[in-house]
Coordinates of C-alpha atoms in Angstrom, one line a residue:
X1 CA 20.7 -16.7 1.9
X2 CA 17.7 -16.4 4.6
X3 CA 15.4 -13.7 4.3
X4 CA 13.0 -12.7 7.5
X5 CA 10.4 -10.8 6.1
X6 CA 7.8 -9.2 9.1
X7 CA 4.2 -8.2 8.1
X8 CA 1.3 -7.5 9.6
X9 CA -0.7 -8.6 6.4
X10 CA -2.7 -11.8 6.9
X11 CA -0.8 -13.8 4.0
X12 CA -1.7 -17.9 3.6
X13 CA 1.0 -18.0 0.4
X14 CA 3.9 -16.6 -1.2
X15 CA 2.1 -16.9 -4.6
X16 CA -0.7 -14.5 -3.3
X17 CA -0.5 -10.9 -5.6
X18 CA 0.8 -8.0 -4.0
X19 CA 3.8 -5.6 -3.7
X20 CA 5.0 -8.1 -0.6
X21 CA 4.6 -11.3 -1.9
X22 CA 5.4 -10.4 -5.3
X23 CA 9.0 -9.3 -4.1
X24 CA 9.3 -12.4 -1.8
X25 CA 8.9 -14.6 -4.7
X26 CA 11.6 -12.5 -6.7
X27 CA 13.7 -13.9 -3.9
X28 CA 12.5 -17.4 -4.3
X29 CA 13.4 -17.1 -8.2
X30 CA 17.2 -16.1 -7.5
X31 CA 17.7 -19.0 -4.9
X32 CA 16.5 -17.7 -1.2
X33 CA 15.0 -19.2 1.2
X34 CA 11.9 -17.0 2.6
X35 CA 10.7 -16.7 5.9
X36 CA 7.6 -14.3 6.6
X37 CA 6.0 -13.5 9.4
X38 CA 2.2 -13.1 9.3
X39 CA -0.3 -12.8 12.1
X40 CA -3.2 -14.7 13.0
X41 CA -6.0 -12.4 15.2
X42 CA -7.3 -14.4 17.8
X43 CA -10.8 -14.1 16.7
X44 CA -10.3 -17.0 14.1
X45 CA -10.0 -19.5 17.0
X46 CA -7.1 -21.0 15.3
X47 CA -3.2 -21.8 17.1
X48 CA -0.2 -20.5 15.3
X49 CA 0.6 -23.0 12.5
X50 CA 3.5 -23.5 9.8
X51 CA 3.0 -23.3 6.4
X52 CA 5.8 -24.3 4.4
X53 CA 5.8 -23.8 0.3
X54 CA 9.1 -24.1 -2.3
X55 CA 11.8 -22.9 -0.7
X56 CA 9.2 -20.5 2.1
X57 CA 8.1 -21.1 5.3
X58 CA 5.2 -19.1 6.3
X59 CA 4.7 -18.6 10.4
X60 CA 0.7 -17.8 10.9
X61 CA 1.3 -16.3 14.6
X62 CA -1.2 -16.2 17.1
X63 CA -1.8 -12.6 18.2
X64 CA -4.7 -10.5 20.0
X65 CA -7.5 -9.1 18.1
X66 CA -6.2 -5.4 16.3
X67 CA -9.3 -4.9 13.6
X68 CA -12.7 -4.5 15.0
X69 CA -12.9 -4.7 18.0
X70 CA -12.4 -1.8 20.9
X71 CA -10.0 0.2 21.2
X72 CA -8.8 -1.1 24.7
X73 CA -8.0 -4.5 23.3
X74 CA -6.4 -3.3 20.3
X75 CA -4.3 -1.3 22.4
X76 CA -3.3 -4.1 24.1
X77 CA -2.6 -6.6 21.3
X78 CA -0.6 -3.8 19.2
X79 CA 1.7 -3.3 22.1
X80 CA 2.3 -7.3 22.4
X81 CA 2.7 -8.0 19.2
X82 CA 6.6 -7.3 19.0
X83 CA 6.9 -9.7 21.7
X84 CA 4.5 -12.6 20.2
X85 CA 6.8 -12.1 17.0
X86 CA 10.1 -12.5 19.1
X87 CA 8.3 -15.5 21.2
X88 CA 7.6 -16.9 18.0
X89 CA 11.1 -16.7 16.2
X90 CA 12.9 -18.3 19.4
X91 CA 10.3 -21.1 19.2
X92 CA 9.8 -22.2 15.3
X93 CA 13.2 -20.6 14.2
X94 CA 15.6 -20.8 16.8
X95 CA 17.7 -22.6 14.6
X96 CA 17.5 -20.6 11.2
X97 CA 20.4 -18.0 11.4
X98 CA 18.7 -14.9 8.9
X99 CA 21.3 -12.9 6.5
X100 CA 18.8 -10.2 5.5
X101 CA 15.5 -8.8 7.6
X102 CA 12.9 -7.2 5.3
X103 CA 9.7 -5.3 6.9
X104 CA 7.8 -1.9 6.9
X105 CA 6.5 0.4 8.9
X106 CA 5.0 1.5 11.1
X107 CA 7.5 1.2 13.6
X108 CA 5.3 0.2 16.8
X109 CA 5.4 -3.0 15.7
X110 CA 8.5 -4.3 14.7
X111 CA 11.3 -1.9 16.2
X112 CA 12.6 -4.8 18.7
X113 CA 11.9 -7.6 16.7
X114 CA 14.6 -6.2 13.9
X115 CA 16.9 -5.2 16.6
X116 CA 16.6 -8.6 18.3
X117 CA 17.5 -10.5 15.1
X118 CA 20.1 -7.7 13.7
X119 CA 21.8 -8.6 17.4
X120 CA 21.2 -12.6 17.2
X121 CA 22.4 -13.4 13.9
X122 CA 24.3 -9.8 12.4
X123 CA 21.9 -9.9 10.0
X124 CA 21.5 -6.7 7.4
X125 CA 18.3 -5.0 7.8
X126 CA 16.1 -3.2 5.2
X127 CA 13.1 -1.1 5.7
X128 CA 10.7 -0.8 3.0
X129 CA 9.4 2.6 4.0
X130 CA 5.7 2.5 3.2
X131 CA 4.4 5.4 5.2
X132 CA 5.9 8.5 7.3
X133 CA 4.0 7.3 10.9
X134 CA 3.1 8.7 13.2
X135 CA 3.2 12.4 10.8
X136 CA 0.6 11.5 8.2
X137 CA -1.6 10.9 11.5
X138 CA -0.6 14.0 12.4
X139 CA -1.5 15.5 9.3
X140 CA -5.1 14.6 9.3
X141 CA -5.5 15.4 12.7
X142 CA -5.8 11.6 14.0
X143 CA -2.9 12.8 15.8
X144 CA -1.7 16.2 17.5
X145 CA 1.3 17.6 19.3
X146 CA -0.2 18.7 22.5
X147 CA -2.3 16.5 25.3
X148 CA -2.4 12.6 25.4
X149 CA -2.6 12.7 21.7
X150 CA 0.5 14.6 21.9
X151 CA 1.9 12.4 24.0
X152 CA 1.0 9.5 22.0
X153 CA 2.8 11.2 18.6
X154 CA 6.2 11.4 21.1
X155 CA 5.9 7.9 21.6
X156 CA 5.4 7.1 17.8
X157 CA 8.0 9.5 16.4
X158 CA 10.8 8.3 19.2
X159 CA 9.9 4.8 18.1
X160 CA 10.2 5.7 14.1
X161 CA 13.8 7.3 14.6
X162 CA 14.9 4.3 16.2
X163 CA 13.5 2.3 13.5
X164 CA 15.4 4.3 11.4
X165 CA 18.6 4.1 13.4
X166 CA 18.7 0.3 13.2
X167 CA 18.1 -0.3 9.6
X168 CA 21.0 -0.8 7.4
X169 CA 19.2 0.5 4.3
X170 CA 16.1 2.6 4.2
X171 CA 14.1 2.1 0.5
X172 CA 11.4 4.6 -0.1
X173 CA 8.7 4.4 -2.7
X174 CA 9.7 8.0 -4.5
X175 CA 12.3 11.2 -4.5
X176 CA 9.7 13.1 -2.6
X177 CA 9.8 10.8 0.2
X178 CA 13.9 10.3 0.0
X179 CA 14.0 14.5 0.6
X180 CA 11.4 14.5 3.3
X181 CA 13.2 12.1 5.2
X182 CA 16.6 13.7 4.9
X183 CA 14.8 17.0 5.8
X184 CA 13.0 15.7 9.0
X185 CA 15.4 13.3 10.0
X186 CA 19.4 14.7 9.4
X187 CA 20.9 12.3 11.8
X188 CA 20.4 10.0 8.5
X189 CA 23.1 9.9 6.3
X190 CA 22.4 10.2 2.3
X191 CA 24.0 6.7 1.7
X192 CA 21.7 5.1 3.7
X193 CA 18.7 6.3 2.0
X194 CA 17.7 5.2 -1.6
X195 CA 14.5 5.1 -4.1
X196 CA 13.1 1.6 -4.3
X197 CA 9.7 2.1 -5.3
X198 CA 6.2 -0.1 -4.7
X199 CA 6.6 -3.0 -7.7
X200 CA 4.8 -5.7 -8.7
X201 CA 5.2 -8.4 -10.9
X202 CA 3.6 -7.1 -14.0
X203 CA 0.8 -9.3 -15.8
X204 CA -1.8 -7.4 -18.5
X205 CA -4.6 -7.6 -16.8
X206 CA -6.5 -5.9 -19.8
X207 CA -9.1 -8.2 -20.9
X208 CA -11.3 -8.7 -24.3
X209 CA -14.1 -6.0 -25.6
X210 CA -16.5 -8.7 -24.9
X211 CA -15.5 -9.9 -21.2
X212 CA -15.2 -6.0 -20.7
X213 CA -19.3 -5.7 -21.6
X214 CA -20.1 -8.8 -19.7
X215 CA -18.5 -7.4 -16.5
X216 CA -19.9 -4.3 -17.1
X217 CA -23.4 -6.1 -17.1
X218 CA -22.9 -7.9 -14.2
X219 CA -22.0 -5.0 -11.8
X220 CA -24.6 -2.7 -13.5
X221 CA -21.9 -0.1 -15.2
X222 CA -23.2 1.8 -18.2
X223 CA -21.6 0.3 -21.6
X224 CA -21.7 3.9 -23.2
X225 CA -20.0 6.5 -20.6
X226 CA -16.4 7.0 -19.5
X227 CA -16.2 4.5 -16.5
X228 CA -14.0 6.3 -13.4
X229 CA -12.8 3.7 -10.8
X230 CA -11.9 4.2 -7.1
X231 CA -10.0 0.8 -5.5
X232 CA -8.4 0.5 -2.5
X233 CA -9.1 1.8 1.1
X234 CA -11.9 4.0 2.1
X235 CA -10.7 5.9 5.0
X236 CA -9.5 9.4 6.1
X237 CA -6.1 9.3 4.2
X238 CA -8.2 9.8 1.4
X239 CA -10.0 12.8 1.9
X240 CA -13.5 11.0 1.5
X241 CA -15.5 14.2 2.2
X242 CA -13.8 16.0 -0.8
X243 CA -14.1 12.9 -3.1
X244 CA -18.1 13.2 -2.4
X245 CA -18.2 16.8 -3.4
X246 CA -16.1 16.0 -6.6
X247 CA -19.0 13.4 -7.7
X248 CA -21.7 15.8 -6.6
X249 CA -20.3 18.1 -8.8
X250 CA -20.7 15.4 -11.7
X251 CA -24.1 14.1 -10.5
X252 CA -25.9 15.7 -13.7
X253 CA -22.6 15.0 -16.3
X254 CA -24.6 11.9 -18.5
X255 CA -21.2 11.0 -20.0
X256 CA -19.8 9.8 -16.8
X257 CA -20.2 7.2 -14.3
X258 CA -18.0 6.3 -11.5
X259 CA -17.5 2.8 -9.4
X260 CA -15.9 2.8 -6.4
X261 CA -14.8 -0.7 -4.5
X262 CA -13.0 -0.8 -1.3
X263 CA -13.4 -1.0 2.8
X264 CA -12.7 1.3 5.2
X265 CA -13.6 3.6 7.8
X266 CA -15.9 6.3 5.7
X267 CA -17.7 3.2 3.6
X268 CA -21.2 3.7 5.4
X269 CA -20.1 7.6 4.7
X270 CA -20.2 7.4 1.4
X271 CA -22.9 4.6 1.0
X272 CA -25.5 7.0 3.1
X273 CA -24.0 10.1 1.3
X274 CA -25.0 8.7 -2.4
X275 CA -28.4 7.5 -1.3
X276 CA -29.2 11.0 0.0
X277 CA -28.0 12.8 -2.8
X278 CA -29.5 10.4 -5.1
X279 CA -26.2 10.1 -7.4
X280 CA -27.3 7.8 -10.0
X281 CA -24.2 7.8 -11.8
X282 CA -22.0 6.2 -9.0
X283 CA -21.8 2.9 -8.0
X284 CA -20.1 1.0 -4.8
X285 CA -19.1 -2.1 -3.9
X286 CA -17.7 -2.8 -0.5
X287 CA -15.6 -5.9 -1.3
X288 CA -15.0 -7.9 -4.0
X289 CA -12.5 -11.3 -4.6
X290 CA -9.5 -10.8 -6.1
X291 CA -10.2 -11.6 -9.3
X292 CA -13.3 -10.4 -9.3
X293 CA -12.3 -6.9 -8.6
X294 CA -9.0 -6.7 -11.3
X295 CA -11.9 -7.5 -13.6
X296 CA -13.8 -4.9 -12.3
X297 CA -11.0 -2.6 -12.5
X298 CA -10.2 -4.1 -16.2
X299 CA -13.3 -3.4 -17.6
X300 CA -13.5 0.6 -16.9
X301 CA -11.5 3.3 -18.4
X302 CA -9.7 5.4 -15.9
X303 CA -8.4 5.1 -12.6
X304 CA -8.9 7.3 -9.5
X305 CA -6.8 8.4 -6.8
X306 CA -7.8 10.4 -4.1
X307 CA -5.5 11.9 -1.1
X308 CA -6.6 14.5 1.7
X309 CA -5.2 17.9 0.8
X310 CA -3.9 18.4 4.4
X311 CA -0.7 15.9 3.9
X312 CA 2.7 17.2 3.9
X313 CA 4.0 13.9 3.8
X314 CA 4.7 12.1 0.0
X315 CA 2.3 9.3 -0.2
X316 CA 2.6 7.4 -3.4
X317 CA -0.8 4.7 -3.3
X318 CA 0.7 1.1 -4.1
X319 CA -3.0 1.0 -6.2
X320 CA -1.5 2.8 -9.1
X321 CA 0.4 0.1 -10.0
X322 CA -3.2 -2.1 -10.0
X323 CA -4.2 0.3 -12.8
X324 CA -1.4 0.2 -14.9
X325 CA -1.6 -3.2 -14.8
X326 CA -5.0 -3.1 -16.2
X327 CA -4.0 -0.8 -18.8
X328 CA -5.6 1.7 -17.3
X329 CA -5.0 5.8 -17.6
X330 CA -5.1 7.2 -14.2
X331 CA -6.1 10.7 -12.6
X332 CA -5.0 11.3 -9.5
X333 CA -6.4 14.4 -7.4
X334 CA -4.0 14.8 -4.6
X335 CA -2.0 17.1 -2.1
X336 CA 1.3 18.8 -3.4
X337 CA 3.2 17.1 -1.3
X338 CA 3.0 13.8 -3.1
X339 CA 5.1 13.6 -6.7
X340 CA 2.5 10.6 -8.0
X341 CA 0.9 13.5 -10.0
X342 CA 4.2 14.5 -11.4
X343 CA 5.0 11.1 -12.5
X344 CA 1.7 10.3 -14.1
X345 CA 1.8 13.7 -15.9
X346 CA 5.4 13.4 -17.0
X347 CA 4.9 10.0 -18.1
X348 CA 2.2 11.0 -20.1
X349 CA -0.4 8.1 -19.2
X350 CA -3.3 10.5 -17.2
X351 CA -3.6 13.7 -15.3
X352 CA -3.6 15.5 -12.1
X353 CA -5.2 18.0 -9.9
X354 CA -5.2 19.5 -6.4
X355 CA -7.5 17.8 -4.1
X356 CA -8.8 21.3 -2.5
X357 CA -11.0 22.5 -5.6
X358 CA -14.0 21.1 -7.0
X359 CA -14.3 23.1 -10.2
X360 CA -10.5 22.0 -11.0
X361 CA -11.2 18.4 -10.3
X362 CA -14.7 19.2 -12.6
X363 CA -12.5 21.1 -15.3
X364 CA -10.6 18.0 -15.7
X365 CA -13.5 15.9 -15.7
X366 CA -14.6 17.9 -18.8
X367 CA -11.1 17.2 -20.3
X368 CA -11.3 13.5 -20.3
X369 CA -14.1 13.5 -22.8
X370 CA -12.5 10.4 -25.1
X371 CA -10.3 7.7 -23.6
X372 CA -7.0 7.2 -25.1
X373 CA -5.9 3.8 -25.4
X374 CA -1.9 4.7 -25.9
X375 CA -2.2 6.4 -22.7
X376 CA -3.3 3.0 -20.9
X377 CA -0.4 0.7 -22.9
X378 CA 1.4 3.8 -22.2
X379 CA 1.4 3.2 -18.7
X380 CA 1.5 -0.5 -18.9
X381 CA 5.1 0.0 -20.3
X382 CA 5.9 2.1 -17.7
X383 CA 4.9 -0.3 -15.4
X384 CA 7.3 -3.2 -16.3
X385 CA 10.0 -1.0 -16.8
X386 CA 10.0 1.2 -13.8
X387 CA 7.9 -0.7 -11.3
X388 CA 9.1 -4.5 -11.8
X389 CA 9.9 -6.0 -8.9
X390 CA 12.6 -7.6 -10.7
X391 CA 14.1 -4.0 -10.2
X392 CA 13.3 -3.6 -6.6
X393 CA 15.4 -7.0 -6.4
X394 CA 18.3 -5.5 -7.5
X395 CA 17.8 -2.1 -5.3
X396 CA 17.4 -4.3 -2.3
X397 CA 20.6 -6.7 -3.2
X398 CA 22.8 -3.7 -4.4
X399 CA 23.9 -2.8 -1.1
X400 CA 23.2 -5.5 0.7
X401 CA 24.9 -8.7 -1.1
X402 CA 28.6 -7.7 -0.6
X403 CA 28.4 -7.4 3.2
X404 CA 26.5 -10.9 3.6
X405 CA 28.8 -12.7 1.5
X406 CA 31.4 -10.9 3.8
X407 CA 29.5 -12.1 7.2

């Protein structure tokens, strides 16, 4: 069959590593043909191009500039993109007739391209619900109820229920987020709803003693402490100003040392914050390449996770899987809304706090005084059992293959 996958993730190849293109090549395996999406911001001065791989066709789509620049043009571009990605459909694949439409939110930007192919070619549609938008905005106060932000968070929630409406299947990445849906949103139907979770395909990243003291050298990360890492995103979904008092409170603990490696929003933050406070035990790294940084990530002990206290909507950070894949035990201090801490303590491969309480998150600090190595394989096994996209195949095609074949 033809699968339509939409993205706003800059992606030059199907054989790139991430929960996206790591499903899209499950497809590939079991005999689909893939077409994705993928925008191209004006800045790079290049046209929209086609690249085509086995059995993929990858549309690179001309849009306005979204990331840095002002907020005026990224206004502007956001609101066109739908239209560039229908534009660009009726140009390049006016003649492909899709069976299956795969994308996630937010909503803003693909609500009338799903509806204008589920109408063209009765195609079955599947959300792959990453966030709860515009609420988690809501939640750190990006967002409010009342004047023009207010007005903004109608817009955003009328556009997510319709997004909702028009998807045949809607997978979310745990139980939590299945109930909060269903609670906030009753006009959806239990049997539309289901737990497919963020997957990857699993390969053991772990790597040698030796490669693990070499990397260690070359990034300037103690050989004899208990190494924390922080990867992914540094913005205000994590709770950055709570994550800076949690390493304060450490800033005089000589048997740990913590690396953190990501971009975002709060990076100067924090890069200005541990020069003031002079915390000699924490490193940071605003961007590393691939490789590079699963190395990185390889060669400590434990990995973080970090969520602002204030959500009451179940995130579940795709960068979990990254650590399990490393082999990694992971501690993740987060709200209560979220049920990754449940998991991770239930499954027995790290631990958890609330991410409101230094002395809690320091308590467990003082906890984690030897690393366990069964706890790291430990999660590793739970990771190609329960996290394989090879399973979120199945989820996805469950539902979906009987009324294709039935077109």
């Amino acid at each position: 069959m033809n699968v339509l996958f939409l993205t706003l993730i800059d992606v030059e190849s199907i054989e790139e590593r991430n929960i996206y293109t790591d499903l899209l090549r499950e497809f590939v395996k079991n005999g689909h043909r893939i077409y994705l999406i993928s925008p191209v911001e004006r800045r790079k001065k290049q046209n929209t191009y086609l690249i085509s791989e086995f059995n993929s066709i990858i549309l690179k789509l001309k849009i306005g500039n979204i990331q840095k620049t002002n907020i005026i043009e990224k206004g502007i571009s956001t609101i066109s993109i739908e239209s560039r990605f229908i534009m660009g459909i009726k140009k390049y694949f006016k003649n492909v007739r899709f069976d299956l439409v795969l994308y996630s939110t937010p909503p803003i930007t693909v609500f009338k391209v799903v509806e204008y192919i589920k109408k063209r070619d009765s195609a079955r549609t599947y959300l792959l619900l990453k966030d709860i938008f515009p609420q988690n905005a809501l939640d750190i106060g990006l967002l409010s109820k009342s004047g023009l932000k207010g007005v903004l968070y109608k817009y955003f929630r009328k556009r997510e229920k319709k997004l909702y409406a028009i998807s045949d299947r809607i997978g979310c990445m745990s139980e939590a987020n299945v109930a909060y849906i269903l609670k906030h949103n009753p006009e959806i139907t239990s049997a539309k709803i289901e737990v497919c979770p963020n997957s990857i395909e699993p390969i053991d990243m772990s790597i040698s003693i030796q490669e693990k003291m070499a990397i260690r050298d070359k990034y300037n990360i103690p050989q004899d402490k208990i190494v924390f890492i922080y990867g992914g995103n540094l913005g205000k979904p994590q709770g950055i100003d709570f994550m800076l008092q949690c390493l304060q409170s450490q800033k005089f603990n000589e048997s740990v040392f913590f690396t953190i490696v990501g971009n975002g929003t709060e990076y100067m933050h924090i890069q200005n914050y541990i020069k003031k406070n002079d915390l000699a035990n924490v490193c940071l790294h605003q961007w590393l390449p691939k490789d590079d940084y699963n190395k990185v990530v390889a060669s400590c002990d434990i990995g973080l996770i970090f969520l602002d206290y204030r959500f009451s909507i179940p995130n579940f950070p795709s960068r979990l899987l990254s650590y399990m894949n490393a082999r990694l035990p992971v501690f993740a201090v987060t709200d209560i809304a979220t049920d990754i801490g449940k998991l991770i303590v239930e499954k027995k491969f790290g631990w958890w706090c609330e991410s409101n309480n230094v002395e809690k998150f320091s308590k467990k600090v003082g906890e984690i005084n030897i690393i366990n190595k069964s706890m790291g394989n430990l999660a590793y096994r739970i990771l190609v059992k329960e996290f394989n996209v090879k399973n979120t195949y199945k989820i996805i095609m469950k539902n979906n293959l009987a009324n294709i074949e039935n077109k």
